Amino acid sequence: YMSFQKFELLDISELIETEEFYLDRAKKLAKEIKDYGFWTVPIAIEVSTKAIMDGHHRLYASKLLGLKRVPCVSLSYIHSNVILRSWKNNDNITIEDFFSVIKNKKKFPAKTTRHIFKPPIQERNIPLDFLY
């Protein structure tokens, strides 16, 4: 296998949400990002669909901040070392479940999917001015 993390700035309208989020958490995150002045953690997306693997709170924070684009890292379940788990101990989430949610235009409840990335996603300091 090869480790593949393609970094790019994407228009937020291109991203597919796969999970609900907590509004209060997204608001707190938007304030933290605005106060810091930089975007640090790219949103992890599945390469073939642009569906969000990790970063639903960050996506909504970007909307609250009026950003047009967000830093993303495109990953593949096949060509990257991405492990899919559930935050809930009794749930068994599969890659097929992830693609089924996309295909059926549905969303998992908040904090259902837990993606583990090896190597971890590299943080970067992207000035917010680049994202409006």
Short mmCIF file of N, CA and C in Angstrom, two decimals:
data_model
loop_
_atom_site.label_atom_id
_atom_site.label_comp_id
_atom_site.label_asym_id
_atom_site.label_seq_id
_atom_site.Cartn_x
_atom_site.Cartn_y
_atom_site.Cartn_z
N TYR A 1 0.85 -1.18 0.00
CA TYR A 1 0.00 0.00 0.00
C TYR A 1 0.89 1.23 0.00
N MET A 2 0.35 2.31 -0.46
CA MET A 2 1.11 3.57 -0.40
C MET A 2 0.34 4.55 0.46
N SER A 3 1.07 5.39 1.15
CA SER A 3 0.43 6.41 1.95
C SER A 3 0.22 7.62 1.05
N PHE A 4 -1.01 8.08 0.97
CA PHE A 4 -1.32 9.14 0.01
C PHE A 4 -2.19 10.18 0.69
N GLN A 5 -1.70 11.39 0.78
CA GLN A 5 -2.49 12.50 1.29
C GLN A 5 -2.34 13.66 0.32
N LYS A 6 -3.35 13.88 -0.50
CA LYS A 6 -3.34 14.98 -1.46
C LYS A 6 -3.98 16.20 -0.81
N PHE A 7 -3.20 17.27 -0.67
CA PHE A 7 -3.68 18.50 -0.04
C PHE A 7 -4.20 19.45 -1.10
N GLU A 8 -5.37 20.06 -0.87
CA GLU A 8 -5.90 21.06 -1.80
C GLU A 8 -6.92 21.95 -1.09
N LEU A 9 -7.13 23.14 -1.66
CA LEU A 9 -8.19 24.03 -1.19
C LEU A 9 -9.41 23.76 -2.06
N LEU A 10 -10.52 23.41 -1.43
CA LEU A 10 -11.74 23.10 -2.18
C LEU A 10 -12.87 24.03 -1.78
N ASP A 11 -13.73 24.32 -2.76
CA ASP A 11 -14.93 25.09 -2.51
C ASP A 11 -15.83 24.28 -1.57
N ILE A 12 -16.35 24.91 -0.52
CA ILE A 12 -17.13 24.15 0.45
C ILE A 12 -18.38 23.51 -0.16
N SER A 13 -18.87 24.07 -1.26
CA SER A 13 -20.06 23.50 -1.89
C SER A 13 -19.78 22.13 -2.54
N GLU A 14 -18.51 21.81 -2.76
CA GLU A 14 -18.15 20.52 -3.38
C GLU A 14 -18.18 19.36 -2.39
N LEU A 15 -18.13 19.67 -1.10
CA LEU A 15 -17.99 18.62 -0.10
C LEU A 15 -19.33 17.99 0.25
N ILE A 16 -19.31 16.69 0.48
CA ILE A 16 -20.52 15.95 0.83
C ILE A 16 -20.47 15.63 2.32
N GLU A 17 -21.48 16.08 3.04
CA GLU A 17 -21.57 15.79 4.47
C GLU A 17 -22.09 14.37 4.66
N THR A 18 -21.46 13.64 5.59
CA THR A 18 -21.86 12.26 5.85
C THR A 18 -22.34 12.06 7.28
N GLU A 19 -22.29 13.11 8.08
CA GLU A 19 -22.60 12.98 9.49
C GLU A 19 -23.17 14.28 10.03
N GLU A 20 -24.09 14.17 10.98
CA GLU A 20 -24.61 15.35 11.67
C GLU A 20 -23.50 15.93 12.56
N PHE A 21 -23.73 17.11 13.13
CA PHE A 21 -22.72 17.72 13.99
C PHE A 21 -23.43 18.45 15.11
N TYR A 22 -22.64 18.89 16.10
CA TYR A 22 -23.18 19.64 17.23
C TYR A 22 -22.94 21.13 16.98
N LEU A 23 -24.03 21.91 16.90
CA LEU A 23 -23.93 23.33 16.57
C LEU A 23 -23.06 24.11 17.55
N ASP A 24 -23.22 23.85 18.86
CA ASP A 24 -22.43 24.59 19.85
C ASP A 24 -20.94 24.33 19.66
N ARG A 25 -20.59 23.12 19.31
CA ARG A 25 -19.19 22.77 19.08
C ARG A 25 -18.64 23.50 17.84
N ALA A 26 -19.46 23.56 16.78
CA ALA A 26 -19.05 24.24 15.55
C ALA A 26 -18.88 25.75 15.80
N LYS A 27 -19.76 26.34 16.60
CA LYS A 27 -19.66 27.77 16.92
C LYS A 27 -18.38 28.05 17.70
N LYS A 28 -18.07 27.20 18.67
CA LYS A 28 -16.86 27.36 19.49
C LYS A 28 -15.61 27.24 18.59
N LEU A 29 -15.64 26.28 17.69
CA LEU A 29 -14.53 26.07 16.77
C LEU A 29 -14.36 27.28 15.83
N ALA A 30 -15.47 27.83 15.34
CA ALA A 30 -15.41 29.00 14.46
C ALA A 30 -14.73 30.17 15.18
N LYS A 31 -15.07 30.36 16.44
CA LYS A 31 -14.45 31.43 17.23
C LYS A 31 -12.95 31.18 17.40
N GLU A 32 -12.58 29.94 17.69
CA GLU A 32 -11.16 29.60 17.87
C GLU A 32 -10.37 29.85 16.57
N ILE A 33 -10.95 29.44 15.45
CA ILE A 33 -10.28 29.63 14.15
C ILE A 33 -10.12 31.12 13.85
N LYS A 34 -11.21 31.88 14.06
CA LYS A 34 -11.18 33.33 13.80
C LYS A 34 -10.14 34.02 14.70
N ASP A 35 -10.14 33.67 15.97
CA ASP A 35 -9.20 34.28 16.92
C ASP A 35 -7.75 33.96 16.55
N TYR A 36 -7.50 32.73 16.10
CA TYR A 36 -6.15 32.32 15.75
C TYR A 36 -5.71 32.94 14.42
N GLY A 37 -6.68 33.11 13.49
CA GLY A 37 -6.38 33.74 12.20
C GLY A 37 -5.86 32.78 11.14
N PHE A 38 -5.75 31.53 11.50
CA PHE A 38 -5.26 30.50 10.57
C PHE A 38 -6.14 29.27 10.67
N TRP A 39 -6.23 28.57 9.54
CA TRP A 39 -6.86 27.26 9.53
C TRP A 39 -5.74 26.25 9.67
N THR A 40 -5.84 25.34 10.63
CA THR A 40 -4.71 24.44 10.90
C THR A 40 -4.93 22.99 10.49
N VAL A 41 -6.13 22.46 10.70
CA VAL A 41 -6.35 21.04 10.44
C VAL A 41 -7.20 20.86 9.18
N PRO A 42 -6.63 20.31 8.11
CA PRO A 42 -7.41 20.08 6.89
C PRO A 42 -8.59 19.13 7.16
N ILE A 43 -9.64 19.29 6.39
CA ILE A 43 -10.78 18.36 6.44
C ILE A 43 -10.39 17.13 5.63
N ALA A 44 -10.61 15.95 6.19
CA ALA A 44 -10.28 14.71 5.48
C ALA A 44 -11.48 14.30 4.64
N ILE A 45 -11.24 14.11 3.33
CA ILE A 45 -12.32 13.71 2.43
C ILE A 45 -11.93 12.45 1.65
N GLU A 46 -12.95 11.69 1.26
CA GLU A 46 -12.74 10.49 0.46
C GLU A 46 -12.52 10.94 -0.97
N VAL A 47 -11.46 10.46 -1.58
CA VAL A 47 -10.96 11.01 -2.85
C VAL A 47 -11.96 10.90 -4.02
N SER A 48 -12.72 9.82 -4.12
CA SER A 48 -13.58 9.63 -5.30
C SER A 48 -14.92 10.36 -5.19
N THR A 49 -15.34 10.70 -3.96
CA THR A 49 -16.66 11.30 -3.77
C THR A 49 -16.63 12.71 -3.17
N LYS A 50 -15.48 13.09 -2.59
CA LYS A 50 -15.35 14.35 -1.82
C LYS A 50 -16.28 14.34 -0.61
N ALA A 51 -16.56 13.14 -0.10
CA ALA A 51 -17.37 12.99 1.11
C ALA A 51 -16.45 13.15 2.33
N ILE A 52 -16.97 13.81 3.34
CA ILE A 52 -16.16 14.10 4.53
C ILE A 52 -15.99 12.85 5.38
N MET A 53 -14.72 12.52 5.63
CA MET A 53 -14.39 11.44 6.56
C MET A 53 -14.28 12.02 7.97
N ASP A 54 -13.61 13.17 8.07
CA ASP A 54 -13.38 13.81 9.36
C ASP A 54 -13.36 15.32 9.15
N GLY A 55 -14.23 16.04 9.89
CA GLY A 55 -14.21 17.50 9.77
C GLY A 55 -15.57 18.16 9.62
N HIS A 56 -16.64 17.50 10.03
CA HIS A 56 -17.97 18.12 9.90
C HIS A 56 -18.11 19.39 10.73
N HIS A 57 -17.54 19.41 11.92
CA HIS A 57 -17.60 20.63 12.74
C HIS A 57 -16.78 21.73 12.10
N ARG A 58 -15.63 21.39 11.52
CA ARG A 58 -14.80 22.38 10.84
C ARG A 58 -15.52 22.93 9.61
N LEU A 59 -16.23 22.06 8.87
CA LEU A 59 -16.96 22.54 7.70
C LEU A 59 -18.02 23.56 8.12
N TYR A 60 -18.79 23.25 9.16
CA TYR A 60 -19.83 24.19 9.57
C TYR A 60 -19.22 25.47 10.13
N ALA A 61 -18.09 25.33 10.84
CA ALA A 61 -17.38 26.52 11.33
C ALA A 61 -16.99 27.41 10.15
N SER A 62 -16.55 26.79 9.04
CA SER A 62 -16.16 27.58 7.86
C SER A 62 -17.36 28.33 7.30
N LYS A 63 -18.53 27.72 7.36
CA LYS A 63 -19.75 28.40 6.88
C LYS A 63 -20.10 29.57 7.79
N LEU A 64 -19.96 29.37 9.11
CA LEU A 64 -20.23 30.45 10.06
C LEU A 64 -19.27 31.63 9.84
N LEU A 65 -18.05 31.33 9.41
CA LEU A 65 -17.04 32.37 9.17
C LEU A 65 -17.17 33.00 7.78
N GLY A 66 -18.07 32.46 6.96
CA GLY A 66 -18.26 33.00 5.62
C GLY A 66 -17.15 32.62 4.64
N LEU A 67 -16.44 31.55 4.93
CA LEU A 67 -15.37 31.12 4.02
C LEU A 67 -15.96 30.47 2.78
N LYS A 68 -15.24 30.58 1.67
CA LYS A 68 -15.68 29.96 0.41
C LYS A 68 -14.97 28.62 0.19
N ARG A 69 -13.73 28.56 0.69
CA ARG A 69 -12.91 27.36 0.47
C ARG A 69 -12.36 26.87 1.80
N VAL A 70 -12.02 25.59 1.84
CA VAL A 70 -11.39 25.02 3.03
C VAL A 70 -10.24 24.10 2.61
N PRO A 71 -9.21 24.04 3.44
CA PRO A 71 -8.12 23.09 3.19
C PRO A 71 -8.64 21.67 3.39
N CYS A 72 -8.32 20.80 2.45
CA CYS A 72 -8.74 19.40 2.52
C CYS A 72 -7.58 18.48 2.21
N VAL A 73 -7.67 17.28 2.73
CA VAL A 73 -6.74 16.22 2.37
C VAL A 73 -7.60 15.09 1.81
N SER A 74 -7.33 14.71 0.56
CA SER A 74 -8.06 13.62 -0.09
C SER A 74 -7.38 12.30 0.23
N LEU A 75 -8.18 11.37 0.70
CA LEU A 75 -7.66 10.06 1.08
C LEU A 75 -8.52 8.96 0.46
N SER A 76 -7.94 7.79 0.34
CA SER A 76 -8.64 6.65 -0.22
C SER A 76 -8.61 5.51 0.79
N TYR A 77 -9.73 4.81 0.93
CA TYR A 77 -9.75 3.63 1.80
C TYR A 77 -8.82 2.55 1.24
N ILE A 78 -8.63 2.56 -0.07
CA ILE A 78 -7.82 1.52 -0.73
C ILE A 78 -6.34 1.88 -0.72
N HIS A 79 -6.02 3.12 -1.05
CA HIS A 79 -4.61 3.50 -1.26
C HIS A 79 -3.98 4.24 -0.07
N SER A 80 -4.72 4.42 1.00
CA SER A 80 -4.17 5.08 2.19
C SER A 80 -4.41 4.14 3.37
N ASN A 81 -3.70 4.37 4.43
CA ASN A 81 -3.94 3.57 5.62
C ASN A 81 -4.99 4.31 6.47
N VAL A 82 -6.26 4.07 6.12
CA VAL A 82 -7.39 4.70 6.82
C VAL A 82 -8.19 3.58 7.48
N ILE A 83 -8.37 3.71 8.79
CA ILE A 83 -9.14 2.72 9.52
C ILE A 83 -10.46 3.37 9.94
N LEU A 84 -11.56 2.69 9.67
CA LEU A 84 -12.89 3.20 10.00
C LEU A 84 -13.43 2.45 11.21
N ARG A 85 -13.76 3.21 12.24
CA ARG A 85 -14.32 2.65 13.48
C ARG A 85 -15.56 3.46 13.84
N SER A 86 -16.16 3.12 14.96
CA SER A 86 -17.26 3.90 15.50
C SER A 86 -16.85 4.47 16.85
N TRP A 87 -17.36 5.65 17.16
CA TRP A 87 -17.14 6.23 18.49
C TRP A 87 -17.97 5.49 19.51
N LYS A 88 -19.03 4.82 19.04
CA LYS A 88 -19.92 4.09 19.95
C LYS A 88 -19.46 2.62 19.97
N ASN A 89 -19.21 2.10 21.14
CA ASN A 89 -18.63 0.75 21.28
C ASN A 89 -19.44 -0.36 20.63
N ASN A 90 -20.76 -0.21 20.61
CA ASN A 90 -21.60 -1.29 20.10
C ASN A 90 -21.89 -1.19 18.60
N ASP A 91 -21.39 -0.15 17.95
CA ASP A 91 -21.64 0.02 16.51
C ASP A 91 -20.49 -0.54 15.70
N ASN A 92 -20.82 -1.24 14.64
CA ASN A 92 -19.81 -1.71 13.72
C ASN A 92 -20.06 -1.03 12.37
N ILE A 93 -19.29 0.00 12.09
CA ILE A 93 -19.45 0.78 10.85
C ILE A 93 -18.48 0.22 9.81
N THR A 94 -18.98 -0.01 8.61
CA THR A 94 -18.12 -0.52 7.54
C THR A 94 -17.92 0.54 6.46
N ILE A 95 -16.95 0.32 5.62
CA ILE A 95 -16.71 1.22 4.48
C ILE A 95 -17.94 1.21 3.57
N GLU A 96 -18.57 0.04 3.44
CA GLU A 96 -19.80 -0.06 2.64
C GLU A 96 -20.90 0.84 3.23
N ASP A 97 -21.00 0.87 4.56
CA ASP A 97 -21.98 1.76 5.21
C ASP A 97 -21.70 3.22 4.85
N PHE A 98 -20.43 3.60 4.86
CA PHE A 98 -20.02 4.97 4.53
C PHE A 98 -20.48 5.34 3.12
N PHE A 99 -20.21 4.45 2.14
CA PHE A 99 -20.60 4.74 0.76
C PHE A 99 -22.12 4.66 0.57
N SER A 100 -22.79 3.82 1.34
CA SER A 100 -24.25 3.72 1.27
C SER A 100 -24.91 5.03 1.72
N VAL A 101 -24.38 5.63 2.78
CA VAL A 101 -24.90 6.92 3.28
C VAL A 101 -24.76 7.99 2.19
N ILE A 102 -23.62 8.01 1.51
CA ILE A 102 -23.40 8.98 0.43
C ILE A 102 -24.40 8.75 -0.71
N LYS A 103 -24.48 7.49 -1.14
CA LYS A 103 -25.34 7.15 -2.27
C LYS A 103 -26.80 7.50 -1.98
N ASN A 104 -27.23 7.28 -0.74
CA ASN A 104 -28.63 7.52 -0.38
C ASN A 104 -28.88 8.92 0.16
N LYS A 105 -27.84 9.79 0.07
CA LYS A 105 -27.95 11.18 0.51
C LYS A 105 -28.47 11.29 1.95
N LYS A 106 -27.94 10.44 2.81
CA LYS A 106 -28.30 10.43 4.22
C LYS A 106 -27.09 10.89 5.03
N LYS A 107 -27.26 10.94 6.36
CA LYS A 107 -26.15 11.29 7.26
C LYS A 107 -26.20 10.38 8.48
N PHE A 108 -25.01 10.02 8.95
CA PHE A 108 -24.92 9.32 10.23
C PHE A 108 -25.23 10.33 11.34
N PRO A 109 -25.66 9.83 12.51
CA PRO A 109 -25.77 10.74 13.67
C PRO A 109 -24.38 11.30 14.01
N ALA A 110 -24.36 12.43 14.71
CA ALA A 110 -23.08 13.05 15.08
C ALA A 110 -22.22 12.06 15.85
N LYS A 111 -20.92 12.13 15.58
CA LYS A 111 -19.92 11.31 16.27
C LYS A 111 -20.21 9.81 16.14
N THR A 112 -20.58 9.38 14.93
CA THR A 112 -20.76 7.95 14.66
C THR A 112 -19.46 7.38 14.12
N THR A 113 -18.97 7.98 13.03
CA THR A 113 -17.77 7.43 12.40
C THR A 113 -16.52 8.01 13.03
N ARG A 114 -15.53 7.17 13.15
CA ARG A 114 -14.23 7.58 13.66
C ARG A 114 -13.18 7.06 12.69
N HIS A 115 -12.54 7.97 11.99
CA HIS A 115 -11.49 7.60 11.05
C HIS A 115 -10.13 7.78 11.71
N ILE A 116 -9.30 6.77 11.57
CA ILE A 116 -7.94 6.83 12.10
C ILE A 116 -7.01 6.86 10.90
N PHE A 117 -6.16 7.88 10.83
CA PHE A 117 -5.28 8.09 9.68
C PHE A 117 -3.83 7.80 10.07
N LYS A 118 -3.19 6.94 9.28
CA LYS A 118 -1.78 6.63 9.50
C LYS A 118 -1.04 6.82 8.18
N PRO A 119 -0.13 7.76 8.09
CA PRO A 119 0.25 8.69 9.16
C PRO A 119 -0.86 9.69 9.44
N PRO A 120 -0.81 10.36 10.60
CA PRO A 120 -1.83 11.37 10.92
C PRO A 120 -1.84 12.48 9.88
N ILE A 121 -2.97 13.16 9.79
CA ILE A 121 -3.08 14.28 8.85
C ILE A 121 -2.16 15.41 9.32
N GLN A 122 -1.40 15.91 8.39
CA GLN A 122 -0.42 16.96 8.69
C GLN A 122 -1.14 18.30 8.86
N GLU A 123 -0.88 18.96 9.98
CA GLU A 123 -1.46 20.29 10.20
C GLU A 123 -0.64 21.33 9.43
N ARG A 124 -1.31 22.39 9.00
CA ARG A 124 -0.67 23.49 8.28
C ARG A 124 -1.31 24.78 8.75
N ASN A 125 -0.59 25.87 8.68
CA ASN A 125 -1.17 27.17 9.02
C ASN A 125 -1.54 27.89 7.72
N ILE A 126 -2.83 27.84 7.38
CA ILE A 126 -3.34 28.51 6.18
C ILE A 126 -4.01 29.81 6.63
N PRO A 127 -3.50 30.97 6.21
CA PRO A 127 -4.14 32.24 6.60
C PRO A 127 -5.60 32.28 6.13
N LEU A 128 -6.48 32.75 7.00
CA LEU A 128 -7.91 32.79 6.65
C LEU A 128 -8.17 33.63 5.39
N ASP A 129 -7.32 34.63 5.14
CA ASP A 129 -7.49 35.46 3.94
C ASP A 129 -7.50 34.63 2.65
N PHE A 130 -6.84 33.50 2.65
CA PHE A 130 -6.77 32.62 1.46
C PHE A 130 -8.09 31.91 1.22
N LEU A 131 -8.99 31.93 2.21
CA LEU A 131 -10.16 31.05 2.16
C LEU A 131 -11.47 31.77 1.91
N TYR A 132 -11.43 33.12 1.83
CA TYR A 132 -12.67 33.87 1.58
C TYR A 132 -12.97 33.93 0.09
#
